[in-house]
Short mmCIF file of C-alpha atoms and ligand atoms in Angstrom, two decimals:
data_model
loop_
_atom_site.label_atom_id
_atom_site.label_comp_id
_atom_site.label_asym_id
_atom_site.label_seq_id
_atom_site.Cartn_x
_atom_site.Cartn_y
_atom_site.Cartn_z
CA MET C 1 0.00 0.00 0.00
CA SER C 2 1.56 3.29 -1.03
CA HIS C 3 -0.26 6.59 -0.73
CA THR C 4 0.84 10.18 -0.65
CA PRO C 5 1.02 12.63 1.03
CA ILE C 6 1.16 11.13 4.53
CA PHE C 7 1.83 13.40 7.52
CA ASP C 8 2.28 11.57 10.82
CA THR C 9 1.58 14.09 13.58
CA HIS C 10 2.54 11.77 16.45
CA ALA C 11 5.39 9.26 16.41
CA HIS C 12 7.98 7.93 18.83
CA TYR C 13 10.90 6.88 16.62
CA THR C 14 13.26 7.38 19.56
CA SER C 15 11.65 4.30 21.16
CA HIS C 16 13.96 1.33 21.84
CA GLN C 17 11.67 -0.72 19.62
CA PHE C 18 13.34 1.00 16.64
CA ASP C 19 16.93 0.54 17.84
CA ALA C 20 17.69 -2.34 15.48
CA ASP C 21 16.56 -0.67 12.24
CA ARG C 22 15.74 3.01 12.91
CA ALA C 23 17.86 4.48 10.10
CA ASP C 24 16.82 1.88 7.52
CA LEU C 25 13.16 2.39 8.36
CA LEU C 26 13.27 6.20 8.34
CA HIS C 27 15.00 6.14 4.96
CA THR C 28 12.13 4.12 3.45
CA LEU C 29 9.35 6.44 4.70
CA PRO C 30 9.51 9.06 1.91
CA ARG C 31 9.19 6.22 -0.62
CA GLN C 32 5.98 5.20 1.17
CA GLY C 33 4.56 8.67 0.68
CA VAL C 34 5.51 10.16 4.05
CA VAL C 35 6.15 13.89 3.75
CA GLY C 36 6.18 14.80 7.44
CA VAL C 37 6.58 13.27 10.90
CA VAL C 38 6.36 14.99 14.27
CA ASP C 39 8.39 12.89 16.65
CA CYS C 40 7.18 13.38 20.22
CA ALA C 41 9.40 13.49 23.28
CA VAL C 42 8.31 12.21 26.68
CA ASP C 43 11.12 13.72 28.81
CA TYR C 44 14.42 15.63 28.54
CA ALA C 45 16.46 12.73 27.15
CA THR C 46 13.94 12.00 24.39
CA SER C 47 13.66 15.75 23.66
CA LEU C 48 17.37 15.69 22.78
CA ALA C 49 16.93 12.45 20.82
CA CYS C 50 13.90 13.75 18.86
CA LEU C 51 15.83 16.87 17.88
CA GLU C 52 18.75 14.73 16.76
CA LEU C 53 16.43 12.73 14.48
CA ALA C 54 14.87 15.94 13.19
CA GLU C 55 18.30 17.26 12.29
CA GLN C 56 19.14 14.07 10.40
CA TYR C 57 15.92 13.75 8.39
CA PRO C 58 14.44 16.77 6.56
CA PHE C 59 10.85 15.45 6.91
CA VAL C 60 11.11 14.85 10.69
CA TYR C 61 10.13 17.57 13.19
CA ALA C 62 10.23 17.46 16.98
CA ALA C 63 7.72 18.05 19.78
CA LEU C 64 9.45 18.64 23.11
CA GLY C 65 7.92 18.11 26.53
CA ILE C 66 7.26 15.80 29.46
CA HIS C 67 4.64 13.02 29.35
CA PRO C 68 2.64 12.64 32.58
CA GLU C 69 3.74 8.99 32.89
CA SER C 70 7.36 10.17 33.06
CA LEU C 71 6.62 11.38 36.60
CA ILE C 72 6.52 7.75 37.77
CA GLU C 73 8.76 6.09 35.17
CA GLU C 74 12.07 5.05 36.79
CA THR C 75 13.97 5.26 33.51
CA ALA C 76 12.56 8.66 32.43
CA SER C 77 14.91 11.61 32.91
CA THR C 78 12.18 13.18 35.04
CA VAL C 79 13.02 10.58 37.72
CA ALA C 80 16.51 9.35 36.80
CA GLN C 81 18.14 12.69 36.05
CA PHE C 82 15.95 15.39 37.64
CA GLN C 83 14.76 13.40 40.70
CA GLY C 84 11.19 14.52 40.14
CA ASP C 85 12.01 18.22 39.69
CA TRP C 86 9.99 18.57 36.48
CA ASN C 87 10.17 22.37 36.70
CA ALA C 88 13.93 22.18 36.22
CA GLU C 89 13.48 19.59 33.48
CA LEU C 90 10.96 21.75 31.63
CA ARG C 91 13.34 24.74 31.84
CA SER C 92 16.05 22.62 30.22
CA ILE C 93 13.58 21.57 27.53
CA ALA C 94 12.42 25.16 26.93
CA ALA C 95 16.01 26.14 26.09
CA LEU C 96 15.99 23.62 23.22
CA PHE C 97 13.30 25.57 21.32
CA ASP C 98 16.05 27.72 19.76
CA ASN C 99 16.22 24.89 17.25
CA LYS C 100 13.91 25.60 14.27
CA LYS C 101 12.92 21.93 14.02
CA ALA C 102 11.27 22.08 17.44
CA VAL C 103 7.75 22.82 16.20
CA ALA C 104 5.50 21.92 19.15
CA VAL C 105 5.28 21.52 22.92
CA GLY C 106 4.51 17.96 24.02
CA GLU C 107 3.60 15.37 24.38
CA CYS C 108 2.04 16.47 27.63
CA GLY C 109 -1.32 16.21 29.30
CA LEU C 110 -3.15 14.11 31.85
CA ASP C 111 -3.24 10.36 32.42
CA TYR C 112 -5.70 9.05 34.98
CA HIS C 113 -5.22 5.45 33.88
CA TRP C 114 -1.80 5.08 35.55
CA PRO C 115 -1.27 5.98 39.23
CA VAL C 116 0.43 9.33 38.53
CA PRO C 117 -0.09 11.86 41.38
CA LYS C 118 -2.97 14.02 40.18
CA GLU C 119 -2.01 17.44 41.55
CA GLU C 120 1.47 17.08 40.14
CA GLN C 121 0.37 16.15 36.64
CA LEU C 122 -2.19 18.96 36.61
CA ALA C 123 0.52 21.46 37.55
CA MET C 124 2.90 20.03 34.95
CA PHE C 125 0.28 20.16 32.17
CA GLU C 126 -0.51 23.75 33.07
CA ALA C 127 3.21 24.61 32.90
CA HIS C 128 3.30 23.16 29.36
CA LEU C 129 0.27 25.26 28.36
CA LYS C 130 2.05 28.37 29.65
CA LEU C 131 5.23 27.41 27.80
CA ALA C 132 3.32 26.90 24.54
CA ARG C 133 1.77 30.33 24.96
CA GLU C 134 5.16 31.95 25.69
CA LEU C 135 6.78 30.27 22.69
CA ASP C 136 3.70 30.72 20.49
CA LYS C 137 3.87 27.02 19.52
CA PRO C 138 1.12 24.42 19.20
CA ILE C 139 0.73 21.80 21.92
CA ILE C 140 0.35 18.02 21.60
CA VAL C 141 -2.05 16.78 24.24
CA HIS C 142 -2.30 13.32 25.80
CA ASP C 143 -5.70 12.69 27.42
CA ARG C 144 -6.29 9.30 28.97
CA LYS C 145 -9.43 9.02 31.08
CA ALA C 146 -9.05 12.69 32.01
CA HIS C 147 -11.44 14.43 29.60
CA ALA C 148 -13.06 16.90 32.02
CA ASP C 149 -9.79 18.22 33.43
CA VAL C 150 -8.10 18.33 30.01
CA TYR C 151 -11.01 20.25 28.43
CA ASP C 152 -11.14 22.61 31.39
CA LEU C 153 -7.48 23.59 30.97
CA LEU C 154 -7.76 23.83 27.17
CA LYS C 155 -10.72 26.16 27.58
CA ARG C 156 -8.80 28.30 30.02
CA TYR C 157 -5.60 28.58 27.94
CA GLN C 158 -7.06 28.39 24.39
CA PRO C 159 -3.89 26.95 22.82
CA GLN C 160 -3.31 25.91 19.22
CA GLY C 161 -2.72 22.19 19.04
CA VAL C 162 -3.89 18.60 18.80
CA VAL C 163 -5.72 16.32 21.18
CA HIS C 164 -3.93 13.16 20.13
CA CYS C 165 -5.42 9.64 19.92
CA PHE C 166 -8.81 11.23 20.54
CA SER C 167 -11.09 9.18 22.81
CA GLY C 168 -13.82 11.67 23.66
CA SER C 169 -17.37 11.94 22.34
CA ALA C 170 -18.58 13.56 19.11
CA GLU C 171 -19.87 16.50 21.17
CA ASP C 172 -16.47 16.87 22.84
CA ALA C 173 -14.77 16.87 19.43
CA GLN C 174 -17.15 19.58 18.19
CA MET C 175 -16.54 21.70 21.27
CA LEU C 176 -12.75 21.40 20.84
CA THR C 177 -12.74 22.14 17.11
CA LYS C 178 -14.94 25.21 17.65
CA GLN C 179 -12.22 26.35 20.01
CA GLY C 180 -9.69 25.88 17.18
CA MET C 181 -8.10 22.62 18.31
CA TYR C 182 -7.24 19.82 15.90
CA ILE C 183 -8.26 16.25 16.63
CA GLY C 184 -5.74 13.46 16.08
CA PHE C 185 -6.84 9.99 14.98
CA GLY C 186 -4.59 6.96 14.73
CA GLY C 187 -4.81 3.20 14.45
CA ALA C 188 -7.34 2.95 17.28
CA LEU C 189 -9.94 4.47 14.93
CA THR C 190 -9.85 1.28 12.85
CA PHE C 191 -10.25 -1.14 15.78
CA LYS C 192 -13.44 -3.11 16.17
CA GLY C 193 -15.49 -1.45 18.89
CA ALA C 194 -14.16 2.04 18.19
CA LYS C 195 -17.71 3.29 17.59
CA ARG C 196 -17.22 6.41 19.70
CA ALA C 197 -14.12 7.43 17.75
CA VAL C 198 -15.95 6.82 14.47
CA LYS C 199 -18.75 9.11 15.61
CA ALA C 200 -16.27 11.81 16.58
CA ALA C 201 -14.34 11.44 13.29
CA THR C 202 -17.49 12.01 11.25
CA ALA C 203 -18.89 14.87 13.38
CA ILE C 204 -16.21 17.48 12.75
CA PRO C 205 -14.76 19.26 9.69
CA LEU C 206 -12.03 17.33 7.84
CA GLU C 207 -10.07 20.60 7.99
CA GLN C 208 -9.52 20.01 11.71
CA ILE C 209 -8.49 16.36 11.63
CA VAL C 210 -4.88 15.20 11.62
CA LEU C 211 -3.61 11.64 11.30
CA GLU C 212 -1.05 9.97 13.52
CA THR C 213 0.47 6.64 14.43
CA ASP C 214 1.76 6.87 18.04
CA CYS C 215 4.24 4.33 16.65
CA PRO C 216 5.65 1.88 17.67
CA TYR C 217 2.20 1.40 19.23
CA MET C 218 -1.35 1.34 17.86
CA ALA C 219 -0.85 -0.19 14.40
CA PRO C 220 -4.15 0.09 12.47
CA GLU C 221 -6.14 -2.84 11.15
CA PRO C 222 -5.19 -5.08 9.38
CA CYS C 223 -1.75 -4.75 11.04
CA ARG C 224 -3.02 -4.51 14.62
CA GLY C 225 -0.56 -5.97 17.16
CA HIS C 226 2.49 -5.45 14.94
CA ARG C 227 5.03 -2.69 15.31
CA CYS C 228 3.61 0.44 13.73
CA ASP C 229 5.32 3.00 11.47
CA SER C 230 4.16 6.10 9.60
CA GLY C 231 3.56 4.25 6.32
CA LEU C 232 0.65 2.40 7.94
CA ILE C 233 -1.29 5.68 8.12
CA ALA C 234 -2.46 4.67 4.63
CA HIS C 235 -4.78 2.16 6.35
CA THR C 236 -6.13 4.70 8.85
CA ALA C 237 -6.70 7.16 5.98
CA ALA C 238 -8.56 4.52 3.95
CA PHE C 239 -10.79 3.81 6.94
CA LEU C 240 -11.49 7.51 7.53
CA ALA C 241 -12.27 7.96 3.83
CA GLU C 242 -14.76 5.11 3.98
CA ILE C 243 -16.65 6.34 7.04
CA ARG C 244 -16.78 9.92 5.68
CA GLY C 245 -17.69 8.80 2.16
CA ILE C 246 -14.80 10.59 0.44
CA SER C 247 -11.63 9.48 -1.35
CA VAL C 248 -8.41 8.41 0.38
CA GLN C 249 -6.64 11.02 -1.70
CA GLU C 250 -8.80 13.78 -0.27
CA VAL C 251 -8.25 12.53 3.29
CA LEU C 252 -4.46 12.42 2.85
CA THR C 253 -4.23 15.75 1.04
CA VAL C 254 -6.41 17.69 3.48
CA THR C 255 -5.01 16.15 6.69
CA THR C 256 -1.46 16.82 5.47
CA GLN C 257 -2.35 20.46 4.73
CA ASN C 258 -3.89 20.67 8.22
CA ALA C 259 -0.70 19.40 9.85
CA GLN C 260 1.50 21.74 7.80
CA ARG C 261 -0.70 24.70 8.74
CA LEU C 262 -0.77 23.76 12.43
CA PHE C 263 2.98 23.18 12.78
CA GLY C 264 4.01 25.92 10.35
CA VAL C 265 6.11 23.61 8.18
ZN1 ZN Q 1 2.55 9.32 22.25
#
């Protein structure tokens, strides 16, 4: 399956799951139609690594920030290097935005699935919203079982950005897009039982949808369970085209334009 243009707004190519073949894989992506990838950091160490990838590959851009799970992840620099002082970590990350390939703040947000201290993640997400405002950059938002608190902060700060791997309702999606946010859909949209996501993906303008992988995770059907990469967005795009009753070409063209507009690339 080869389609173009594909813009992957959420990838993790710095993941250890790509250690064996990262360079080989990234070199093949343009041939699969991939014109852009935003690689998302989860802490300081991956912020440096994402920027390094972005410097090596013209089509790769970086989002820099601290994922809420990093607060309790022993191997994350939040714990291992900064001993939980995420304020200091975020200051170190903010300094990296001198680099032109740093196009967004994130991934950041709220995760109420894992036992991450709630007050701390709320404060950290708010600090990212303030940083995005200061830098005038879009934000990449992680929202897992935390819709009310995420929407509340987005309403308060009115950032530009994406709610990635969207899991809210159609009404939520409409509320967010009216506020100017983009909604990110990935492989999960194609999973059996993703009726809620399908409703959301058909309730909002195509002009505010962006596609993503969250690779190495979340490979779309029919590749579910395998390691994901940006080329597989072709499947997610085909699925979105089918449920919206339009062509794959239109889905890919418009969602790529959306991503380029949002990230200014
Ligand atoms: Zn992610």
